[in-house]
mmCIF file of C-alpha atoms in Angstrom:
data_model
loop_
_atom_site.group_PDB
_atom_site.id
_atom_site.type_symbol
_atom_site.label_atom_id
_atom_site.label_comp_id
_atom_site.label_asym_id
_atom_site.label_seq_id
_atom_site.Cartn_x
_atom_site.Cartn_y
_atom_site.Cartn_z
ATOM 1 C CA MET A 1 -93.621 91.199 72.635
ATOM 2 C CA ASN A 2 -96.086 88.627 73.193
ATOM 3 C CA ASN A 3 -95.798 87.583 69.669
ATOM 4 C CA SER A 4 -91.923 87.182 69.852
ATOM 5 C CA VAL A 5 -92.094 85.110 73.396
ATOM 6 C CA THR A 6 -94.469 82.876 71.524
ATOM 7 C CA ASN A 7 -92.288 82.380 68.385
ATOM 8 C CA THR A 8 -89.112 81.677 70.510
ATOM 9 C CA ALA A 9 -91.340 79.123 72.600
ATOM 10 C CA ARG A 10 -92.264 77.468 69.387
ATOM 11 C CA LEU A 11 -88.686 77.480 68.083
ATOM 12 C CA LEU A 12 -87.135 76.356 71.124
ATOM 13 C CA GLY A 13 -89.831 73.473 71.394
ATOM 14 C CA ALA A 14 -89.523 72.418 67.908
ATOM 15 C CA GLY A 15 -85.771 72.451 68.218
ATOM 16 C CA LEU A 16 -85.881 70.182 71.359
ATOM 17 C CA ARG A 17 -88.195 67.650 69.578
ATOM 18 C CA ALA A 18 -85.645 67.577 66.835
ATOM 19 C CA LEU A 19 -82.902 67.018 69.339
ATOM 20 C CA LEU A 20 -84.849 64.191 71.081
ATOM 21 C CA VAL A 21 -85.911 62.377 67.702
ATOM 22 C CA LEU A 22 -82.361 62.818 66.353
ATOM 23 C CA THR A 23 -80.906 61.627 69.595
ATOM 24 C CA LEU A 24 -83.435 58.685 69.356
ATOM 25 C CA VAL A 25 -82.764 57.739 66.037
ATOM 26 C CA CYS A 26 -78.915 58.319 65.915
ATOM 27 C CA GLY A 27 -78.124 57.373 69.528
ATOM 28 C CA VAL A 28 -80.214 54.493 70.084
ATOM 29 C CA LEU A 29 -82.076 53.154 67.221
ATOM 30 C CA TYR A 30 -78.954 53.012 64.406
ATOM 31 C CA PRO A 31 -76.367 51.881 66.999
ATOM 32 C CA LEU A 32 -78.660 48.979 67.927
ATOM 33 C CA ALA A 33 -79.545 48.279 64.674
ATOM 34 C CA VAL A 34 -75.960 47.906 63.388
ATOM 35 C CA THR A 35 -75.080 46.107 66.387
ATOM 36 C CA GLY A 36 -78.045 43.603 65.994
ATOM 37 C CA ILE A 37 -77.037 42.958 62.101
ATOM 38 C CA ALA A 38 -73.392 42.722 62.973
ATOM 39 C CA GLN A 39 -73.877 40.247 65.581
ATOM 40 C CA GLY A 40 -76.369 38.276 63.576
ATOM 41 C CA ILE A 41 -74.052 37.896 60.192
ATOM 42 C CA PHE A 42 -70.698 38.600 61.546
ATOM 43 C CA PRO A 43 -70.488 37.376 65.323
ATOM 44 C CA GLY A 44 -66.777 36.787 65.382
ATOM 45 C CA LYS A 45 -65.894 39.836 63.819
ATOM 46 C CA ALA A 46 -68.180 42.053 65.964
ATOM 47 C CA ASN A 47 -66.656 40.596 69.105
ATOM 48 C CA GLY A 48 -63.222 41.432 67.843
ATOM 49 C CA SER A 49 -62.202 38.512 66.045
ATOM 50 C CA GLU A 50 -61.162 36.683 69.286
ATOM 51 C CA ILE A 51 -59.293 33.129 69.436
ATOM 52 C CA LYS A 52 -60.012 30.897 72.024
ATOM 53 C CA ALA A 53 -58.182 27.658 73.576
ATOM 54 C CA ASP A 54 -59.349 25.528 76.616
ATOM 55 C CA GLY A 55 -62.414 27.662 76.704
ATOM 56 C CA LYS A 56 -60.577 30.544 77.150
ATOM 57 C CA VAL A 57 -59.981 34.057 75.127
ATOM 58 C CA VAL A 58 -56.225 33.798 74.414
ATOM 59 C CA GLY A 59 -56.153 36.652 72.009
ATOM 60 C CA SER A 60 -57.335 38.156 68.434
ATOM 61 C CA SER A 61 -56.627 36.893 64.930
ATOM 62 C CA LEU A 62 -56.058 40.707 64.297
ATOM 63 C CA ILE A 63 -53.056 41.364 66.686
ATOM 64 C CA GLY A 64 -49.935 39.830 66.818
ATOM 65 C CA GLN A 65 -48.303 38.541 69.980
ATOM 66 C CA GLN A 66 -44.825 38.655 71.207
ATOM 67 C CA GLY A 67 -42.961 36.530 74.068
ATOM 68 C CA TYR A 68 -43.223 33.015 72.530
ATOM 69 C CA SER A 69 -40.394 30.647 73.506
ATOM 70 C CA LEU A 70 -38.392 29.159 71.057
ATOM 71 C CA ASP A 71 -40.608 25.800 71.398
ATOM 72 C CA TYR A 72 -43.294 27.752 69.073
ATOM 73 C CA PHE A 73 -43.576 29.688 65.802
ATOM 74 C CA GLN A 74 -42.334 33.040 66.360
ATOM 75 C CA PRO A 75 -44.122 36.146 64.649
ATOM 76 C CA ARG A 76 -42.815 39.327 62.970
ATOM 77 C CA PRO A 77 -40.882 41.667 64.906
ATOM 78 C CA ALA A 78 -42.689 44.107 66.623
ATOM 79 C CA ASN A 79 -40.390 47.260 66.143
ATOM 80 C CA GLY A 80 -41.649 49.453 69.350
ATOM 81 C CA LEU A 81 -41.034 53.015 68.964
ATOM 82 C CA GLY A 82 -40.991 53.614 72.606
ATOM 83 C CA GLU A 83 -42.435 52.552 76.102
ATOM 84 C CA ASN A 84 -45.935 53.526 77.581
ATOM 85 C CA SER A 85 -45.410 56.629 79.752
ATOM 86 C CA VAL A 86 -49.135 57.296 80.399
ATOM 87 C CA ASN A 87 -50.546 54.455 82.102
ATOM 88 C CA THR A 88 -47.171 52.786 83.706
ATOM 89 C CA GLN A 89 -49.472 50.002 85.466
ATOM 90 C CA TYR A 90 -49.160 48.181 82.342
ATOM 91 C CA LYS A 91 -45.741 47.500 80.476
ATOM 92 C CA LEU A 92 -46.929 48.531 76.837
ATOM 93 C CA ILE A 93 -44.399 49.543 73.818
ATOM 94 C CA LEU A 94 -45.817 51.837 71.141
ATOM 95 C CA SER A 95 -46.382 49.990 68.329
ATOM 96 C CA GLY A 96 -44.801 50.905 64.848
ATOM 97 C CA ALA A 97 -43.113 50.126 61.332
ATOM 98 C CA THR A 98 -39.592 49.115 60.487
ATOM 99 C CA ASN A 99 -39.783 52.932 59.188
ATOM 100 C CA ARG A 100 -36.574 53.615 57.263
ATOM 101 C CA SER A 101 -35.335 53.745 53.849
ATOM 102 C CA GLY A 102 -33.860 51.180 51.941
ATOM 103 C CA ASP A 103 -30.477 52.402 51.999
ATOM 104 C CA ASN A 104 -30.557 53.664 55.736
ATOM 105 C CA PRO A 105 -27.548 52.544 57.490
ATOM 106 C CA GLU A 106 -29.717 51.743 60.467
ATOM 107 C CA LEU A 107 -32.064 49.879 58.665
ATOM 108 C CA ILE A 108 -29.116 47.443 57.279
ATOM 109 C CA LYS A 109 -27.789 47.120 60.669
ATOM 110 C CA TRP A 110 -31.332 45.998 62.085
ATOM 111 C CA VAL A 111 -31.663 43.217 59.032
ATOM 112 C CA LYS A 112 -28.348 41.958 59.364
ATOM 113 C CA GLU A 113 -28.519 41.475 63.160
ATOM 114 C CA ALA A 114 -32.216 40.076 62.722
ATOM 115 C CA LYS A 115 -31.220 37.734 60.085
ATOM 116 C CA ALA A 116 -28.236 36.538 61.889
ATOM 117 C CA LYS A 117 -30.600 35.647 64.880
ATOM 118 C CA VAL A 118 -32.939 33.980 62.563
ATOM 119 C CA VAL A 119 -30.310 31.463 61.287
ATOM 120 C CA LYS A 120 -28.924 30.942 64.547
ATOM 121 C CA ASP A 121 -32.157 30.267 66.087
ATOM 122 C CA ASN A 122 -33.737 27.849 63.451
ATOM 123 C CA SER A 123 -30.414 25.895 62.793
ATOM 124 C CA THR A 124 -30.775 22.570 64.226
ATOM 125 C CA ALA A 125 -28.519 19.651 64.374
ATOM 126 C CA ASP A 126 -29.527 17.979 61.081
ATOM 127 C CA TYR A 127 -30.825 21.217 59.179
ATOM 128 C CA LYS A 128 -28.640 24.667 58.643
ATOM 129 C CA VAL A 129 -30.533 27.625 57.696
ATOM 130 C CA ARG A 130 -28.903 29.774 54.946
ATOM 131 C CA PRO A 131 -29.165 33.610 55.210
ATOM 132 C CA SER A 132 -30.626 33.621 51.648
ATOM 133 C CA GLN A 133 -33.679 31.589 52.763
ATOM 134 C CA VAL A 134 -34.712 34.458 55.219
ATOM 135 C CA PRO A 135 -37.681 36.099 53.982
ATOM 136 C CA ALA A 136 -38.499 39.755 54.454
ATOM 137 C CA ASP A 137 -41.209 39.597 57.207
ATOM 138 C CA ALA A 138 -38.771 37.632 59.521
ATOM 139 C CA VAL A 139 -36.446 40.786 59.921
ATOM 140 C CA THR A 140 -38.879 43.567 59.468
ATOM 141 C CA SER A 141 -42.105 44.529 61.160
ATOM 142 C CA SER A 142 -45.286 45.538 59.499
ATOM 143 C CA GLY A 143 -46.862 48.882 59.279
ATOM 144 C CA SER A 144 -48.561 48.588 62.577
ATOM 145 C CA GLY A 145 -45.660 46.418 64.274
ATOM 146 C CA LEU A 146 -48.451 44.273 65.317
ATOM 147 C CA ASP A 147 -48.947 41.996 62.324
ATOM 148 C CA PRO A 148 -50.839 38.710 63.432
ATOM 149 C CA ASP A 149 -49.442 36.716 60.458
ATOM 150 C CA ILE A 150 -46.099 35.391 58.996
ATOM 151 C CA SER A 151 -45.514 34.207 55.462
ATOM 152 C CA PRO A 152 -45.386 30.299 54.715
ATOM 153 C CA ALA A 153 -41.747 30.866 54.103
ATOM 154 C CA TYR A 154 -40.805 31.761 57.306
ATOM 155 C CA ALA A 155 -42.966 29.074 58.885
ATOM 156 C CA ASP A 156 -41.448 26.595 56.965
ATOM 157 C CA LEU A 157 -38.058 28.166 57.817
ATOM 158 C CA GLN A 158 -39.141 27.371 61.588
ATOM 159 C CA ALA A 159 -40.588 23.938 61.205
ATOM 160 C CA HIS A 160 -37.274 22.014 61.853
ATOM 161 C CA ARG A 161 -36.679 23.947 65.132
ATOM 162 C CA VAL A 162 -40.246 23.582 66.325
ATOM 163 C CA ALA A 163 -40.201 20.283 65.564
ATOM 164 C CA GLU A 164 -36.664 19.203 67.373
ATOM 165 C CA ARG A 165 -37.755 21.172 70.585
ATOM 166 C CA ASN A 166 -41.461 19.605 70.976
ATOM 167 C CA GLY A 167 -39.937 16.067 70.113
ATOM 168 C CA LEU A 168 -41.936 15.877 66.709
ATOM 169 C CA PRO A 169 -41.518 14.456 63.045
ATOM 170 C CA VAL A 170 -40.467 17.306 60.977
ATOM 171 C CA ALA A 171 -43.144 16.175 58.471
ATOM 172 C CA GLN A 172 -46.242 16.361 61.347
ATOM 173 C CA VAL A 173 -44.943 20.274 62.002
ATOM 174 C CA GLN A 174 -45.017 20.734 58.195
ATOM 175 C CA LYS A 175 -48.451 19.256 57.799
ATOM 176 C CA LEU A 176 -49.602 21.563 60.576
ATOM 177 C CA VAL A 177 -48.027 24.649 58.624
ATOM 178 C CA ASP A 178 -49.670 23.708 55.276
ATOM 179 C CA GLU A 179 -53.026 23.287 57.265
ATOM 180 C CA HIS A 180 -53.187 26.554 58.728
ATOM 181 C CA THR A 181 -51.835 28.269 55.371
ATOM 182 C CA GLU A 182 -54.358 30.748 54.260
ATOM 183 C CA GLY A 183 -54.293 31.825 50.359
ATOM 184 C CA ARG A 184 -54.696 35.341 49.022
ATOM 185 C CA THR A 185 -57.971 37.088 49.890
ATOM 186 C CA LEU A 186 -60.497 36.414 46.935
ATOM 187 C CA GLY A 187 -57.991 34.378 45.088
ATOM 188 C CA PHE A 188 -56.136 37.835 43.902
ATOM 189 C CA MET A 189 -55.455 40.116 47.065
ATOM 190 C CA GLY A 190 -52.498 39.967 49.334
ATOM 191 C CA GLU A 191 -50.448 37.345 49.735
ATOM 192 C CA PRO A 192 -50.322 33.769 51.801
ATOM 193 C CA ARG A 193 -50.538 33.808 55.239
ATOM 194 C CA ILE A 194 -50.430 32.133 58.223
ATOM 195 C CA ASN A 195 -51.891 33.216 61.594
ATOM 196 C CA VAL A 196 -48.982 32.937 64.088
ATOM 197 C CA LEU A 197 -51.412 32.434 67.450
ATOM 198 C CA GLU A 198 -53.548 29.670 65.472
ATOM 199 C CA LEU A 199 -51.098 27.845 64.561
ATOM 200 C CA ASN A 200 -49.119 27.562 67.904
ATOM 201 C CA ILE A 201 -52.341 26.815 69.560
ATOM 202 C CA ALA A 202 -52.503 23.665 67.117
ATOM 203 C CA LEU A 203 -48.906 22.990 67.637
ATOM 204 C CA LYS A 204 -49.541 22.896 71.672
ATOM 205 C CA ASP A 205 -52.620 20.682 70.972
ATOM 206 C CA LEU A 206 -50.699 18.217 68.807
ATOM 207 C CA ALA A 207 -47.429 18.196 71.428
ATOM 208 C CA ALA A 208 -49.612 17.247 74.121
ATOM 209 C CA LYS A 209 -51.122 14.463 72.254
ATOM 210 C CA SER A 210 -47.807 13.095 71.383
#
């Protein structure tokens, strides 16, 4: 009987020591090491890829924002799938893609309506947008519905409207677009893109100086 109690106590003691060691290694030392390495090598990404303007954090380069006025470059559509019903303190939408097949009547209707709006919004007194100029990312949302980037083609299409509304030369706005165009990752992955928030911050600064 005594031997059984002793063996049980030993097993419990060994198990407790193993639990404490694993908790220390996996729950404290490993997270601290990973966090330290991330902060040392990739501080921007480790902190959420924050974008700052006027000394304040205004967003993340990873998440698209909506609600820009027509004075600014517009992002991709965010096709919300519904409204937040859990925490009603915040007016949030559930993000999602334009998730329909290519021949779906509802998708065709969405695209036609979105294209007509893009043509109307971006046509100016001396520049008329043609429907054939409207790129796909101007009328469809991304897989997450929160794409922070637009294509150079969509930015170029908006340049005349942005220039007119801000009293800027089109060439100056186009130069801004070109300066913020990022190429393919590693030269071959993905497509050229422009971060809308970063572009609009630069636009605001340019307009303030003019």
